[in-house]
Amino acid sequence: MKIILKDKNVKAIFINIFGGITRCDDVAQGIMQAREKLGIDIPLVVRLTGTNEEKARESLKGTDIIFASGMDEGVKRAIEAAQGR
C-alpha cells in the first residue's frame, strides 16, 4: 500500500483476493487497519472471495470501503470511485 500511495496519480485502489487458505475476514481486518494506520484517503474497492467471505463482508459494513461481489463489479466501482475524485 505504501508503494501504491507514493504515486499521486492513483485515485482509487481495487484489491482482489481469492481466499482459499487465507481467510477473507482476516484480510478485511488487515485492510481496515492499513487504511487507518496509513491514513488512506482515496477510495478502496475490495473483492474478497473464499473462506469466511460473509464474515469479511459483515466487517466491512459501516465503513467507507466499497465491497464488490465480482471482478466486473469491482472494476466498475473502482472506476466510478476514481472519477468521483
PDB file of C-alpha atoms in Angstrom:
ATOM      1  CA  MET A   1       0.000   0.000   0.000  1.00  0.00           C
ATOM      2  CA  LYS A   2       2.815   2.397   0.826  1.00  0.00           C
ATOM      3  CA  ILE A   3       4.323   1.928  -2.642  1.00  0.00           C
ATOM      4  CA  ILE A   4       0.979   2.441  -4.383  1.00  0.00           C
ATOM      5  CA  LEU A   5       0.225   5.536  -2.322  1.00  0.00           C
ATOM      6  CA  LYS A   6       3.516   7.172  -3.330  1.00  0.00           C
ATOM      7  CA  ASP A   7       2.034   7.675  -6.798  1.00  0.00           C
ATOM      8  CA  LYS A   8      -0.086  10.823  -6.601  1.00  0.00           C
ATOM      9  CA  ASN A   9      -1.913   9.809  -9.796  1.00  0.00           C
ATOM     10  CA  VAL A  10      -3.612   6.876  -8.029  1.00  0.00           C
ATOM     11  CA  LYS A  11      -7.236   7.846  -7.483  1.00  0.00           C
ATOM     12  CA  ALA A  12      -8.625   4.517  -6.204  1.00  0.00           C
ATOM     13  CA  ILE A  13      -7.319   1.098  -5.182  1.00  0.00           C
ATOM     14  CA  PHE A  14      -9.002  -2.167  -6.166  1.00  0.00           C
ATOM     15  CA  ILE A  15      -7.996  -5.150  -4.040  1.00  0.00           C
ATOM     16  CA  ASN A  16      -8.925  -8.609  -5.330  1.00  0.00           C
ATOM     17  CA  ILE A  17      -8.345 -11.584  -3.033  1.00  0.00           C
ATOM     18  CA  PHE A  18      -9.259 -15.209  -3.565  1.00  0.00           C
ATOM     19  CA  GLY A  19      -9.006 -16.670  -0.084  1.00  0.00           C
ATOM     20  CA  GLY A  20      -8.551 -20.402  -0.012  1.00  0.00           C
ATOM     21  CA  ILE A  21      -6.158 -20.888   2.847  1.00  0.00           C
ATOM     22  CA  THR A  22      -6.129 -17.186   3.674  1.00  0.00           C
ATOM     23  CA  ARG A  23      -9.321 -16.183   5.480  1.00  0.00           C
ATOM     24  CA  CYS A  24     -11.169 -13.274   3.913  1.00  0.00           C
ATOM     25  CA  ASP A  25     -12.186 -11.879   7.308  1.00  0.00           C
ATOM     26  CA  ASP A  26      -8.503 -11.626   8.295  1.00  0.00           C
ATOM     27  CA  VAL A  27      -7.741  -9.834   5.031  1.00  0.00           C
ATOM     28  CA  ALA A  28     -10.643  -7.419   5.606  1.00  0.00           C
ATOM     29  CA  GLN A  29      -9.350  -6.610   9.094  1.00  0.00           C
ATOM     30  CA  GLY A  30      -5.862  -6.025   7.694  1.00  0.00           C
ATOM     31  CA  ILE A  31      -7.207  -3.697   5.019  1.00  0.00           C
ATOM     32  CA  MET A  32      -9.120  -1.664   7.589  1.00  0.00           C
ATOM     33  CA  GLN A  33      -6.050  -1.454   9.840  1.00  0.00           C
ATOM     34  CA  ALA A  34      -3.827  -0.385   6.930  1.00  0.00           C
ATOM     35  CA  ARG A  35      -6.330   2.273   5.921  1.00  0.00           C
ATOM     36  CA  GLU A  36      -6.294   3.716   9.414  1.00  0.00           C
ATOM     37  CA  LYS A  37      -2.560   3.365  10.037  1.00  0.00           C
ATOM     38  CA  LEU A  38      -1.521   4.800   6.672  1.00  0.00           C
ATOM     39  CA  GLY A  39      -4.239   7.448   6.584  1.00  0.00           C
ATOM     40  CA  ILE A  40      -5.505   6.275   3.208  1.00  0.00           C
ATOM     41  CA  ASP A  41      -7.947   8.853   1.916  1.00  0.00           C
ATOM     42  CA  ILE A  42      -8.594   7.506  -1.562  1.00  0.00           C
ATOM     43  CA  PRO A  43     -11.409   5.054  -2.304  1.00  0.00           C
ATOM     44  CA  LEU A  44     -10.753   1.384  -1.617  1.00  0.00           C
ATOM     45  CA  VAL A  45     -12.730  -1.229  -3.520  1.00  0.00           C
ATOM     46  CA  VAL A  46     -12.381  -4.771  -2.201  1.00  0.00           C
ATOM     47  CA  ARG A  47     -13.400  -8.110  -3.679  1.00  0.00           C
ATOM     48  CA  LEU A  48     -12.917 -10.971  -1.252  1.00  0.00           C
ATOM     49  CA  THR A  49     -13.955 -14.460  -2.314  1.00  0.00           C
ATOM     50  CA  GLY A  50     -13.435 -17.655  -0.380  1.00  0.00           C
ATOM     51  CA  THR A  51     -13.094 -18.742   3.227  1.00  0.00           C
ATOM     52  CA  ASN A  52     -15.118 -16.536   5.625  1.00  0.00           C
ATOM     53  CA  GLU A  53     -16.249 -14.246   2.818  1.00  0.00           C
ATOM     54  CA  GLU A  54     -19.505 -13.462   4.637  1.00  0.00           C
ATOM     55  CA  LYS A  55     -17.636 -12.504   7.817  1.00  0.00           C
ATOM     56  CA  ALA A  56     -15.439 -10.191   5.754  1.00  0.00           C
ATOM     57  CA  ARG A  57     -18.455  -8.577   4.131  1.00  0.00           C
ATOM     58  CA  GLU A  58     -20.061  -8.089   7.539  1.00  0.00           C
ATOM     59  CA  SER A  59     -16.924  -6.480   8.995  1.00  0.00           C
ATOM     60  CA  LEU A  60     -16.740  -4.005   6.088  1.00  0.00           C
ATOM     61  CA  LYS A  61     -20.326  -2.844   6.621  1.00  0.00           C
ATOM     62  CA  GLY A  62     -20.471   0.641   8.040  1.00  0.00           C
ATOM     63  CA  THR A  63     -17.059   1.587   6.626  1.00  0.00           C
ATOM     64  CA  ASP A  64     -16.352   3.619   3.518  1.00  0.00           C
ATOM     65  CA  ILE A  65     -14.573   0.637   1.973  1.00  0.00           C
ATOM     66  CA  ILE A  66     -16.530  -0.452  -1.096  1.00  0.00           C
ATOM     67  CA  PHE A  67     -17.250  -4.190  -1.248  1.00  0.00           C
ATOM     68  CA  ALA A  68     -17.648  -5.799  -4.674  1.00  0.00           C
ATOM     69  CA  SER A  69     -19.051  -9.278  -5.175  1.00  0.00           C
ATOM     70  CA  GLY A  70     -17.330  -9.910  -8.523  1.00  0.00           C
ATOM     71  CA  MET A  71     -14.477  -8.741 -10.712  1.00  0.00           C
ATOM     72  CA  ASP A  72     -16.673  -6.842 -13.172  1.00  0.00           C
ATOM     73  CA  GLU A  73     -18.494  -5.058 -10.375  1.00  0.00           C
ATOM     74  CA  GLY A  74     -15.196  -4.276  -8.632  1.00  0.00           C
ATOM     75  CA  VAL A  75     -13.652  -2.739 -11.719  1.00  0.00           C
ATOM     76  CA  LYS A  76     -16.756  -0.644 -12.386  1.00  0.00           C
ATOM     77  CA  ARG A  77     -16.911   0.572  -8.795  1.00  0.00           C
ATOM     78  CA  ALA A  78     -13.187   1.428  -8.759  1.00  0.00           C
ATOM     79  CA  ILE A  79     -13.527   3.433 -11.969  1.00  0.00           C
ATOM     80  CA  GLU A  80     -16.592   5.241 -10.641  1.00  0.00           C
ATOM     81  CA  ALA A  81     -14.830   5.996  -7.351  1.00  0.00           C
ATOM     82  CA  ALA A  82     -11.734   7.295  -9.160  1.00  0.00           C
ATOM     83  CA  GLN A  83     -13.793   9.517 -11.438  1.00  0.00           C
ATOM     84  CA  GLY A  84     -15.626  10.957  -8.452  1.00  0.00           C
ATOM     85  CA  ARG A  85     -12.369  12.374  -7.070  1.00  0.00           C
TER      86      ARG A  85
END
